[in-house]
CSV table of C-alpha atoms and ligand atoms in Angstrom, one decimal:
chain,number,residue,atom,x,y,z
A,1,MET,CA,20.7,10.0,-17.6
A,2,PRO,CA,22.6,11.8,-14.8
A,3,ALA,CA,22.9,9.7,-11.5
A,4,ILE,CA,20.3,10.8,-8.9
A,5,ALA,CA,21.7,10.5,-5.4
A,6,GLU,CA,19.8,10.8,-2.1
A,7,PRO,CA,18.8,14.4,-1.5
A,8,TYR,CA,19.8,14.0,2.1
A,9,ARG,CA,22.7,12.8,4.2
A,10,ILE,CA,22.7,10.2,6.9
A,11,LYS,CA,22.9,11.4,10.5
A,12,MET,CA,22.0,8.3,12.4
A,13,VAL,CA,22.3,4.6,11.5
A,14,GLU,CA,20.6,1.4,12.6
A,15,PRO,CA,22.6,-1.9,12.4
A,16,ILE,CA,20.8,-4.7,10.6
A,17,THR,CA,21.3,-8.5,10.9
A,18,MET,CA,23.2,-10.7,8.5
A,19,THR,CA,22.1,-14.3,8.7
A,20,THR,CA,23.2,-17.7,7.4
A,21,ARG,CA,21.1,-20.0,5.2
A,22,GLU,CA,20.5,-22.3,8.2
A,23,GLN,CA,19.2,-19.5,10.3
A,24,ARG,CA,16.9,-18.4,7.6
A,25,GLU,CA,15.6,-21.9,7.1
A,26,ALA,CA,14.8,-22.1,10.9
A,27,ALA,CA,13.2,-18.7,10.8
A,28,ILE,CA,10.9,-19.2,7.9
A,29,ARG,CA,9.8,-22.6,9.2
A,30,ALA,CA,9.0,-21.0,12.6
A,31,ALA,CA,7.1,-18.3,10.8
A,32,GLY,CA,4.9,-20.9,9.0
A,33,TYR,CA,6.3,-19.7,5.7
A,34,ASN,CA,4.5,-16.4,6.2
A,35,THR,CA,6.8,-13.4,5.9
A,36,PHE,CA,4.4,-11.4,8.2
A,37,LEU,CA,5.3,-13.8,11.0
A,38,LEU,CA,9.1,-13.4,10.7
A,39,ARG,CA,10.9,-11.6,13.5
A,40,SER,CA,12.5,-8.4,12.2
A,41,ASP,CA,15.8,-9.4,13.8
A,42,ASP,CA,15.9,-12.3,11.3
A,43,VAL,CA,15.4,-10.0,8.3
A,44,TYR,CA,18.4,-8.5,6.4
A,45,ILE,CA,16.6,-6.1,4.0
A,46,ASP,CA,13.0,-5.5,5.0
A,47,LEU,CA,10.8,-4.8,1.9
A,48,LEU,CA,7.6,-6.1,3.6
A,49,THR,CA,6.1,-2.7,3.4
A,50,ASP,CA,6.6,1.1,2.9
A,51,SER,CA,4.0,1.6,5.7
A,52,GLY,CA,5.3,3.2,8.9
A,53,THR,CA,8.9,2.3,7.9
A,54,SER,CA,10.1,5.7,6.7
A,55,ALA,CA,13.2,7.4,8.2
A,56,MET,CA,12.1,10.7,9.7
A,57,SER,CA,14.0,13.9,9.2
A,58,ASP,CA,15.8,16.0,11.8
A,59,ARG,CA,13.0,18.5,11.3
A,60,GLN,CA,10.4,15.8,12.2
A,61,TRP,CA,12.3,14.7,15.3
A,62,SER,CA,12.6,18.3,16.4
A,63,ALA,CA,8.9,18.8,16.0
A,64,MET,CA,8.3,15.7,18.1
A,65,MET,CA,10.2,17.2,21.0
A,66,MET,CA,7.8,20.1,20.9
A,67,GLY,CA,4.7,17.9,20.9
A,68,ASP,CA,1.9,19.0,23.2
A,69,GLU,CA,0.7,15.9,25.2
A,70,ALA,CA,-2.4,17.6,26.6
A,71,TYR,CA,-5.4,15.3,26.6
A,72,ALA,CA,-7.6,17.9,24.9
A,73,GLY,CA,-7.0,20.9,22.7
A,74,ALA,CA,-3.3,20.3,22.2
A,75,ARG,CA,-1.5,22.7,19.9
A,76,SER,CA,-0.1,19.6,18.0
A,77,PHE,CA,-3.5,19.2,16.6
A,78,ASP,CA,-3.6,22.8,15.4
A,79,HIS,CA,-0.2,22.2,13.7
A,80,LEU,CA,-1.7,19.2,11.8
A,81,VAL,CA,-4.8,21.1,10.8
A,82,GLU,CA,-2.7,24.0,9.5
A,83,SER,CA,-0.5,21.7,7.5
A,84,VAL,CA,-3.4,19.8,6.0
A,85,ARG,CA,-5.1,23.1,5.0
A,86,GLU,CA,-2.0,24.6,3.5
A,87,ASN,CA,-0.8,21.4,1.7
A,88,TYR,CA,-3.9,19.5,0.9
A,89,GLY,CA,-6.6,22.3,0.9
A,90,PHE,CA,-9.1,20.6,3.2
A,91,PRO,CA,-10.3,22.8,6.1
A,92,LEU,CA,-11.5,20.0,8.4
A,93,VAL,CA,-9.4,17.2,10.0
A,94,CYS,CA,-10.1,14.2,12.3
A,95,PRO,CA,-6.9,12.3,13.3
A,96,THR,CA,-6.9,8.5,13.7
A,97,HIS,CA,-4.3,6.1,14.9
A,98,GLN,CA,-3.6,5.0,11.3
A,99,GLY,CA,-5.3,4.7,7.9
A,100,ARG,CA,-7.7,1.8,8.7
A,101,GLY,CA,-9.0,3.9,11.7
A,102,ALA,CA,-10.0,6.5,9.2
A,103,GLU,CA,-11.5,3.9,6.9
A,104,HIS,CA,-13.5,2.5,9.8
A,105,LEU,CA,-15.0,5.8,10.6
A,106,ILE,CA,-15.8,6.9,7.1
A,107,SER,CA,-17.3,3.5,6.2
A,108,LYS,CA,-19.6,3.8,9.2
A,109,ILE,CA,-20.5,7.4,8.4
A,110,LEU,CA,-21.2,7.1,4.7
A,111,ILE,CA,-22.5,3.6,4.2
A,112,THR,CA,-26.1,2.5,4.9
A,113,PRO,CA,-26.2,-1.3,5.1
A,114,GLY,CA,-27.1,-2.7,1.6
A,115,GLN,CA,-25.4,0.2,-0.3
A,116,HIS,CA,-22.6,-0.2,-2.8
A,117,VAL,CA,-19.1,1.3,-2.8
A,118,PRO,CA,-17.3,1.4,-6.1
A,119,GLY,CA,-13.5,1.8,-6.0
A,120,ASN,CA,-10.5,1.6,-8.3
A,121,MET,CA,-9.4,-1.9,-7.2
A,122,TYR,CA,-9.8,-3.2,-3.7
A,123,PHE,CA,-7.5,-2.7,-0.8
A,124,THR,CA,-7.6,-5.2,2.0
A,125,THR,CA,-8.4,-3.0,5.0
A,126,THR,CA,-10.6,-0.6,2.9
A,127,ARG,CA,-12.8,-3.4,1.6
A,128,VAL,CA,-13.1,-5.1,5.0
A,129,HIS,CA,-14.3,-1.9,6.7
A,130,GLN,CA,-16.8,-1.2,3.8
A,131,GLU,CA,-18.1,-4.8,4.2
A,132,LEU,CA,-18.3,-4.5,8.0
A,133,ALA,CA,-20.4,-1.4,7.6
A,134,GLY,CA,-22.8,-3.4,5.4
A,135,GLY,CA,-21.6,-2.2,2.0
A,136,THR,CA,-20.7,-4.1,-1.1
A,137,PHE,CA,-17.4,-3.2,-2.9
A,138,HIS,CA,-17.3,-3.0,-6.7
A,139,ASP,CA,-14.1,-2.9,-8.6
A,140,VAL,CA,-14.4,-0.1,-11.3
A,141,ILE,CA,-10.7,0.1,-12.3
A,142,ILE,CA,-9.8,-0.1,-16.0
A,143,ASP,CA,-9.1,-3.6,-17.3
A,144,GLU,CA,-5.5,-2.8,-18.0
A,145,ALA,CA,-4.9,-2.6,-14.2
A,146,HIS,CA,-5.4,-6.4,-14.0
A,147,ASP,CA,-2.9,-7.1,-16.7
A,148,PRO,CA,0.7,-7.1,-15.4
A,149,SER,CA,2.1,-6.5,-18.9
A,150,SER,CA,-0.1,-3.5,-19.9
A,151,ARG,CA,2.0,-0.4,-20.0
A,152,HIS,CA,-0.9,2.0,-19.7
A,153,PRO,CA,0.6,5.2,-18.1
A,154,PHE,CA,-2.4,5.6,-15.7
A,155,LYS,CA,-3.3,2.1,-14.8
A,156,GLY,CA,-5.1,3.3,-11.7
A,157,ASN,CA,-7.8,5.1,-13.7
A,158,VAL,CA,-11.4,4.5,-13.0
A,159,ASP,CA,-13.3,2.9,-15.9
A,160,LEU,CA,-16.0,5.5,-16.4
A,161,ASP,CA,-18.2,3.0,-18.2
A,162,LYS,CA,-18.0,0.5,-15.3
A,163,PHE,CA,-18.9,3.3,-12.9
A,164,GLN,CA,-21.8,4.4,-15.0
A,165,ALA,CA,-23.0,0.8,-15.4
A,166,LEU,CA,-23.1,0.4,-11.7
A,167,ILE,CA,-25.1,3.6,-11.3
A,168,ASP,CA,-27.5,2.3,-13.9
A,169,GLU,CA,-27.8,-1.0,-12.2
A,170,VAL,CA,-28.3,-0.1,-8.6
A,171,GLY,CA,-29.3,3.6,-8.8
A,172,ALA,CA,-27.2,6.5,-7.6
A,173,ASP,CA,-29.0,6.7,-4.2
A,174,GLN,CA,-27.7,3.2,-3.5
A,175,ILE,CA,-24.1,4.2,-4.0
A,176,ALA,CA,-22.7,5.4,-0.7
A,177,TYR,CA,-19.7,7.1,-2.3
A,178,ILE,CA,-17.0,6.3,-4.8
A,179,ASN,CA,-13.5,5.7,-3.3
A,180,VAL,CA,-10.6,6.6,-5.7
A,181,ALA,CA,-7.2,5.6,-4.5
A,182,VAL,CA,-4.1,7.6,-5.6
A,183,THR,CA,-1.9,5.6,-6.3
A,184,VAL,CA,-3.5,2.1,-6.5
A,185,ASN,CA,-1.5,-0.2,-4.2
A,186,MET,CA,-2.8,-3.6,-5.3
A,187,ALA,CA,-2.4,-2.7,-9.0
A,188,GLY,CA,1.3,-2.1,-8.5
A,189,GLY,CA,1.4,1.4,-7.2
A,190,GLN,CA,-0.2,2.8,-10.4
A,191,PRO,CA,-1.3,6.4,-10.7
A,192,VAL,CA,-4.7,8.0,-11.6
A,193,SER,CA,-4.6,10.8,-14.1
A,194,MET,CA,-5.9,14.3,-13.4
A,195,ALA,CA,-8.2,14.0,-16.4
A,196,ASN,CA,-9.7,10.8,-15.0
A,197,ILE,CA,-10.2,12.4,-11.6
A,198,ARG,CA,-12.0,15.3,-13.3
A,199,ALA,CA,-14.2,13.0,-15.3
A,200,VAL,CA,-15.2,11.0,-12.2
A,201,ARG,CA,-16.0,14.3,-10.5
A,202,GLU,CA,-18.3,15.2,-13.4
A,203,ILE,CA,-20.2,11.9,-13.1
A,204,CYS,CA,-20.4,12.4,-9.3
A,205,ASP,CA,-21.8,15.9,-9.7
A,206,ARG,CA,-24.4,14.7,-12.2
A,207,TYR,CA,-25.7,12.1,-9.8
A,208,GLY,CA,-25.0,13.7,-6.4
A,209,ILE,CA,-22.5,11.0,-5.5
A,210,ILE,CA,-19.8,11.7,-2.9
A,211,LEU,CA,-16.3,11.5,-4.3
A,212,TRP,CA,-13.8,10.3,-1.6
A,213,SER,CA,-10.1,9.5,-2.0
A,214,ASP,CA,-7.8,7.1,-0.4
A,215,ALA,CA,-4.9,9.6,-0.6
A,216,THR,CA,-2.4,7.3,1.1
A,217,ARG,CA,0.2,7.7,-1.6
A,218,LEU,CA,-0.9,11.0,-3.1
A,219,ALA,CA,2.5,12.5,-3.5
A,220,GLU,CA,3.7,9.6,-5.6
A,221,ASN,CA,0.5,9.9,-7.8
A,222,ALA,CA,1.2,13.6,-8.3
A,223,TRP,CA,4.8,12.9,-9.4
A,224,PHE,CA,3.5,10.5,-12.1
A,225,ILE,CA,1.1,13.2,-13.3
A,226,GLN,CA,4.0,15.6,-13.5
A,227,GLU,CA,6.0,13.0,-15.5
A,228,ARG,CA,3.3,11.7,-17.8
A,229,GLU,CA,0.3,13.9,-18.2
A,230,ASP,CA,0.0,16.7,-20.8
A,231,GLY,CA,0.2,20.2,-19.2
A,232,TYR,CA,1.9,19.1,-15.9
A,233,ALA,CA,5.6,18.9,-16.9
A,234,GLY,CA,7.6,21.3,-14.8
A,235,ARG,CA,4.7,22.0,-12.3
A,236,PRO,CA,5.7,21.5,-8.7
A,237,VAL,CA,4.3,18.3,-7.1
A,238,ALA,CA,2.9,20.4,-4.3
A,239,GLU,CA,0.7,22.3,-6.8
A,240,ILE,CA,-0.4,19.1,-8.5
A,241,VAL,CA,-1.4,17.6,-5.2
A,242,ARG,CA,-3.6,20.7,-4.4
A,243,GLU,CA,-5.3,20.5,-7.8
A,244,MET,CA,-5.9,16.7,-7.4
A,245,LEU,CA,-7.4,17.1,-4.0
A,246,SER,CA,-9.6,20.0,-5.1
A,247,HIS,CA,-11.8,17.5,-6.9
A,248,PHE,CA,-12.5,15.4,-3.8
A,249,ASP,CA,-15.0,15.8,-1.0
A,250,GLY,CA,-12.6,14.3,1.4
A,251,ILE,CA,-9.8,11.8,2.0
A,252,THR,CA,-8.8,8.9,4.2
A,253,MET,CA,-5.1,9.1,4.9
A,254,SER,CA,-2.6,6.6,6.2
A,255,GLY,CA,0.1,8.9,7.3
A,256,LYS,CA,2.5,5.9,7.4
A,257,LYS,CA,3.2,6.3,3.7
A,258,ASP,CA,3.2,9.8,2.2
A,259,CYS,CA,3.3,11.7,5.5
A,260,LEU,CA,6.6,10.0,6.3
A,261,VAL,CA,5.7,8.9,9.8
A,262,ASN,CA,5.9,5.6,11.7
A,263,ILE,CA,2.3,5.9,12.9
A,264,GLY,CA,-0.7,8.1,12.2
A,265,GLY,CA,-3.6,8.8,9.9
A,266,PHE,CA,-6.6,11.1,9.5
A,267,LEU,CA,-9.8,12.0,7.7
A,268,ALA,CA,-9.9,15.4,6.0
A,269,MET,CA,-12.9,16.9,4.4
A,270,ARG,CA,-14.9,20.0,3.5
A,271,ASP,CA,-18.4,19.0,5.0
A,272,GLU,CA,-19.0,20.0,8.6
A,273,ALA,CA,-21.7,17.4,8.9
A,274,ILE,CA,-19.2,14.6,8.1
A,275,LEU,CA,-16.7,16.0,10.6
A,276,THR,CA,-19.4,16.1,13.3
A,277,LYS,CA,-20.2,12.4,12.8
A,278,ALA,CA,-16.5,11.6,12.6
A,279,ARG,CA,-16.0,13.4,16.0
A,280,GLU,CA,-18.9,11.4,17.5
A,281,LEU,CA,-17.3,8.1,16.4
A,282,VAL,CA,-13.7,8.9,17.0
A,283,VAL,CA,-14.2,9.3,20.7
A,284,VAL,CA,-15.6,5.7,20.8
A,285,TYR,CA,-13.0,4.0,18.7
A,286,GLU,CA,-9.8,6.1,18.7
A,287,GLY,CA,-9.6,8.9,21.2
A,288,MET,CA,-10.5,12.6,21.6
A,289,PRO,CA,-11.1,14.4,18.3
A,290,THR,CA,-7.9,16.4,18.8
A,291,TYR,CA,-5.6,13.3,19.0
A,292,GLY,CA,-7.5,10.3,17.5
A,293,GLY,CA,-5.4,7.7,19.2
A,294,LEU,CA,-2.1,9.4,18.6
A,295,ALA,CA,0.4,11.2,20.9
A,296,GLY,CA,0.7,14.9,20.4
A,297,ARG,CA,4.2,14.3,19.1
A,298,ASP,CA,2.9,12.0,16.4
A,299,LEU,CA,0.6,14.7,15.1
A,300,ASP,CA,3.5,17.1,15.0
A,301,ALA,CA,5.7,14.6,13.1
A,302,MET,CA,2.9,14.1,10.6
A,303,ALA,CA,2.3,17.8,10.1
A,304,VAL,CA,6.0,18.2,9.1
A,305,GLY,CA,6.3,15.0,7.1
A,306,LEU,CA,3.3,15.6,4.9
A,307,ARG,CA,5.0,18.7,3.6
A,308,GLU,CA,8.4,17.1,3.2
A,309,ALA,CA,6.9,14.3,1.1
A,310,LEU,CA,5.7,16.8,-1.6
A,311,ASP,CA,9.3,17.9,-2.3
A,312,ASP,CA,10.2,17.3,-6.0
A,313,ASP,CA,13.8,16.3,-5.4
A,314,TYR,CA,12.8,13.8,-2.7
A,315,LEU,CA,10.2,12.2,-5.0
A,316,THR,CA,12.5,12.1,-8.0
A,317,HIS,CA,15.0,10.1,-5.9
A,318,ARG,CA,12.3,8.0,-4.2
A,319,ILE,CA,10.6,6.8,-7.4
A,320,GLY,CA,13.9,6.6,-9.1
A,321,GLN,CA,15.1,4.1,-6.5
A,322,VAL,CA,12.0,1.9,-7.0
A,323,ARG,CA,12.6,2.1,-10.8
A,324,TYR,CA,16.3,1.3,-10.3
A,325,LEU,CA,15.4,-2.0,-8.7
A,326,GLY,CA,12.6,-2.7,-11.2
A,327,GLU,CA,14.9,-2.1,-14.2
A,328,ARG,CA,17.6,-4.4,-12.8
A,329,LEU,CA,15.0,-7.2,-12.5
A,330,GLN,CA,13.6,-6.5,-16.0
A,331,ALA,CA,17.1,-6.6,-17.5
A,332,ALA,CA,17.4,-10.2,-16.1
A,333,GLY,CA,14.1,-11.3,-17.6
A,334,VAL,CA,12.2,-11.4,-14.2
A,335,PRO,CA,8.5,-10.8,-14.9
A,336,ILE,CA,7.3,-7.7,-13.1
A,337,VAL,CA,4.3,-5.5,-13.2
A,338,GLU,CA,4.8,-2.6,-15.7
A,339,PRO,CA,5.0,0.3,-15.6
A,340,ILE,CA,7.1,0.2,-12.4
A,341,GLY,CA,5.0,1.9,-9.7
A,342,GLY,CA,5.6,4.4,-7.0
A,343,HIS,CA,6.3,2.5,-3.9
A,344,ALA,CA,7.3,-1.0,-4.9
A,345,VAL,CA,8.3,-3.4,-7.5
A,346,PHE,CA,5.7,-6.1,-7.9
A,347,ILE,CA,7.0,-9.5,-9.2
A,348,ASP,CA,4.5,-11.4,-11.4
A,349,ALA,CA,4.6,-14.6,-9.3
A,350,ALA,CA,2.2,-16.4,-11.6
A,351,ALA,CA,4.6,-15.9,-14.6
A,352,PHE,CA,7.7,-16.5,-12.4
A,353,LEU,CA,6.4,-19.8,-11.1
A,354,ASP,CA,4.3,-20.7,-14.1
A,355,HIS,CA,4.5,-24.4,-13.3
A,356,LEU,CA,2.4,-23.8,-10.1
A,357,SER,CA,-1.4,-23.4,-10.1
A,358,GLN,CA,-2.8,-20.4,-8.2
A,359,ASP,CA,-4.1,-22.8,-5.5
A,360,GLU,CA,-0.4,-23.8,-4.9
A,361,LEU,CA,0.1,-20.2,-3.7
A,362,PRO,CA,2.9,-19.1,-6.0
A,363,ALA,CA,3.3,-15.6,-4.5
A,364,GLN,CA,3.4,-16.9,-0.9
A,365,THR,CA,5.9,-19.5,-2.1
A,366,LEU,CA,8.1,-17.0,-3.9
A,367,ALA,CA,8.2,-14.6,-0.9
A,368,ALA,CA,9.4,-17.5,1.3
A,369,GLU,CA,12.0,-18.5,-1.3
A,370,ILE,CA,13.4,-15.0,-1.6
A,371,PHE,CA,13.7,-14.8,2.2
A,372,LEU,CA,15.5,-18.1,2.2
A,373,ASP,CA,17.9,-17.0,-0.4
A,374,SER,CA,19.1,-13.7,1.1
A,375,GLY,CA,17.0,-12.6,4.1
A,376,VAL,CA,15.1,-10.1,2.0
A,377,ARG,CA,11.5,-9.9,3.2
A,378,SER,CA,8.7,-9.2,0.7
A,379,MET,CA,4.9,-9.5,0.8
A,380,GLU,CA,2.4,-11.8,-0.9
A,381,ARG,CA,-0.3,-9.9,-2.8
A,382,GLY,CA,-2.2,-12.7,-4.5
A,383,ILE,CA,-4.7,-15.4,-3.7
A,384,VAL,CA,-3.8,-15.4,0.0
A,385,SER,CA,-4.4,-11.7,0.4
A,386,ALA,CA,-7.6,-11.8,-1.7
A,387,GLY,CA,-9.2,-14.1,0.9
A,388,ARG,CA,-12.6,-15.7,0.5
A,389,ASP,CA,-15.9,-14.4,-0.9
A,390,ALA,CA,-19.2,-14.2,1.0
A,391,ASP,CA,-19.9,-17.9,0.1
A,392,GLY,CA,-16.6,-19.0,1.6
A,393,ASN,CA,-14.9,-19.7,-1.7
A,394,ASN,CA,-11.4,-18.6,-2.4
A,395,ARG,CA,-11.2,-15.5,-4.5
A,396,HIS,CA,-8.9,-16.0,-7.5
A,397,PRO,CA,-7.5,-12.5,-8.3
A,398,LYS,CA,-6.0,-11.9,-11.7
A,399,LEU,CA,-2.9,-10.6,-10.1
A,400,GLU,CA,-0.7,-13.0,-8.2
A,401,LEU,CA,2.1,-10.8,-7.0
A,402,VAL,CA,5.1,-10.5,-4.7
A,403,ARG,CA,5.7,-7.0,-3.6
A,404,LEU,CA,9.2,-5.6,-3.0
A,405,THR,CA,8.2,-2.5,-1.1
A,406,ILE,CA,10.8,0.2,-0.7
A,407,PRO,CA,10.6,2.2,2.6
A,408,ARG,CA,11.1,5.9,2.2
A,409,ARG,CA,14.6,7.4,2.9
A,410,VAL,CA,15.9,4.1,4.5
A,411,TYR,CA,17.9,2.0,2.0
A,412,THR,CA,20.5,2.8,-0.6
A,413,ASN,CA,20.9,1.5,-4.1
A,414,SER,CA,23.5,-0.9,-2.8
A,415,HIS,CA,20.7,-2.6,-0.9
A,416,MET,CA,18.7,-2.6,-4.1
A,417,ASP,CA,21.5,-4.4,-5.8
A,418,VAL,CA,21.5,-7.1,-3.1
A,419,VAL,CA,17.8,-7.5,-3.5
A,420,ALA,CA,18.0,-7.7,-7.3
A,421,ASP,CA,20.9,-10.3,-7.2
A,422,SER,CA,18.8,-12.5,-4.9
A,423,VAL,CA,15.6,-12.4,-6.9
A,424,ILE,CA,17.6,-13.2,-10.0
A,425,ARG,CA,19.3,-16.1,-8.3
A,426,VAL,CA,15.8,-17.5,-7.3
A,427,PHE,CA,14.6,-16.9,-10.9
A,428,GLN,CA,17.4,-19.0,-12.3
A,429,ARG,CA,16.4,-22.0,-10.3
A,430,ARG,CA,12.6,-21.4,-10.4
A,431,ARG,CA,11.8,-24.8,-11.9
A,432,GLU,CA,12.9,-26.6,-8.6
A,433,ILE,CA,10.4,-24.6,-6.5
A,434,GLN,CA,7.2,-26.2,-5.3
A,435,GLY,CA,4.2,-24.7,-3.7
A,436,LEU,CA,2.7,-24.2,-0.2
A,437,THR,CA,-0.5,-25.1,1.4
A,438,PHE,CA,-2.4,-23.7,4.4
A,439,VAL,CA,-2.0,-25.4,7.8
A,440,TYR,CA,-3.8,-22.6,9.7
A,441,GLU,CA,-6.1,-20.1,7.9
A,442,SER,CA,-7.3,-17.1,9.9
A,443,PRO,CA,-10.9,-16.0,9.2
A,444,THR,CA,-10.3,-12.3,8.3
A,445,LEU,CA,-7.3,-10.6,6.6
A,446,ARG,CA,-5.9,-14.1,6.5
A,447,PHE,CA,-2.5,-13.1,5.0
A,448,PHE,CA,-1.4,-11.5,8.3
A,449,THR,CA,-1.5,-14.6,10.5
A,450,SER,CA,-2.1,-17.8,8.5
A,451,ARG,CA,0.5,-20.5,8.5
A,452,PHE,CA,1.7,-22.7,5.6
A,453,GLU,CA,3.8,-25.7,4.9
A,454,PRO,CA,5.6,-26.9,1.7
A,455,LEU,CA,3.4,-29.1,-0.5
A,456,VAL,CA,6.2,-31.6,-0.9
A,457,ALA,CA,6.1,-32.2,2.8
A,458,GLU,CA,2.9,-34.2,2.5
A,459,ALA,CA,4.3,-36.4,-0.3
A,460,ALA,CA,7.6,-36.8,1.6
A,461,LEU,CA,5.8,-37.8,4.8
A,462,GLU,CA,3.7,-40.4,3.0
A,463,GLU,CA,6.9,-41.9,1.6
A,464,GLY,CA,8.6,-41.8,5.0
A,465,ARG,CA,11.2,-39.3,3.9
A,466,PRO,CA,12.3,-36.4,6.1
A,467,GLU,CA,10.6,-33.1,5.5
A,468,PRO,CA,12.7,-30.7,3.5
A,469,ALA,CA,12.8,-27.0,4.6
A,470,LEU,CA,11.2,-26.0,1.3
A,471,ALA,CA,11.3,-27.4,-2.2
A,472,GLY,CA,14.6,-26.6,-3.8
A,473,ALA,CA,16.0,-25.4,-0.4
B,1,P71,C1,0.8,-1.7,2.9
B,1,P71,C2,-0.2,-1.2,3.9
B,1,P71,C3,-0.2,-1.7,5.3
B,1,P71,C4,-0.8,-3.0,5.2
B,1,P71,C5,-2.2,-3.1,5.3
B,1,P71,C6,-2.8,-4.3,5.1
B,1,P71,C7,-2.1,-5.5,4.8
B,1,P71,C8,-0.7,-5.4,4.8
B,1,P71,C9,-0.1,-4.2,4.9
B,1,P71,C10,-2.0,0.2,4.0
B,1,P71,C11,-3.0,1.0,3.4
B,1,P71,C12,-2.9,1.3,2.0
B,1,P71,C13,-3.9,1.9,1.3
B,1,P71,C14,-3.9,2.2,-0.1
B,1,P71,C15,-5.2,2.1,3.4
B,1,P71,C16,-4.2,1.4,4.1
B,1,P71,C17,-4.4,1.2,5.5
B,1,P71,N1,-1.1,-0.3,3.4
B,1,P71,N2,-5.0,2.3,2.0
B,1,P71,O1,0.7,-1.4,1.7
B,1,P71,O2,-1.9,0.9,1.3
B,1,P71,O3,-3.5,2.1,6.2
B,1,P71,O4,-1.9,0.5,7.4
B,1,P71,O5,-2.3,2.9,8.1
B,1,P71,O6,-4.0,1.3,8.5
B,1,P71,O7,1.8,-2.3,3.4
B,1,P71,P1,-2.9,1.7,7.6
């Protein structure tokens, strides 16, 4: 395999902080052992998320300088619409401040309270907006998606039998729409095949069900289709994206991922009636329909970034970098979700800390331990993220993961080596690590702001011993 270097060169740099173990102990304690509550200045390599953390290109920065900040009718909006039409094939666009703004609007527009919304695995903000609109989410992803060791090439696929069973059970008229995410974040950044999208479209056509997509990471999905699906080798990603999207009635987009911007999102669709409703709502919740809570310059940056993200060389390097990190961990025996996904390496925290029960919050614990070891920030994607069900009971998701999320065009493979070395060090002393417990649990999207303490602290306090920073620390 020839080495794949960055298909860009570095024109501007941002210094990052190096910390000592003592500083990191103080920082994680102050953050209630929640990596979301750490200060960025205390973080060395920030793999919390790939959302809004991209480096923009010189072209994007130039476009920003040309942004039109008129309150209404700005040409920046026209630029976004043109770019969406050309690259995604949707004629109609409604900008929003970010992805969840678009999710909020589409949930309100398409869901009548009491209806059902199938999707290929939940995403936190997506499901919350569906529930707030009175809908009930149903997971119709294939079973392999819930198995970290399954090497299915398209682990994001919709299970057509599960979708059909839901239609049979509740009736097609009680299904608000089906939401197909490309790629599937919570499954590990796993793609959906073109064949599966086509098959879902057929079912939707048969029953008159709206087919929507969460297209947040669509470029990465298309790259996997090019790599893995018969008939797509050698086809440009831009072409595959157009074909993928041709099957959908519309999309919600978080521009903070595959549009390579720090803020922004939108709805895009074909149906004028949906656009009209979106425009009625966007003025209440986001801003005028031509800016949707964004500055004109943000719209221009997004218009340029969404095109850049479809570049084959960029994607080969991008996904190659994620793979580089994943393969280094695999070589050391660290359990990770396979196949390695598009935006992140997901560590199987349940297997990594198999001496902890899920209620001892293995993924939350592991994220804190990795930070303590090296200042690398990751994100819990397990029982804490899954929250509670309608009866107030903790959901126990099959996947208990720590996500090492790679920002786009930001870090080099030297950074990936530092991350791999740190995770491997923690892996080697995993038996010393003990769990965490909630000390404050926030009622919605609890992973963002909840606080924790080491479980050993309780025992230590009872015995009158001083509280350690974290078990094994
Ligand atoms: C990610 C994020 C950002 C995030 C959201 C919630 C908790 C923690 C971090 C955002 C997504 C996403 C998908 C598939 C919609 C959104 C919302 N992801 N769909 O992975 O991944 O977009 O953040 O722009 O509102 O870190 P938004």
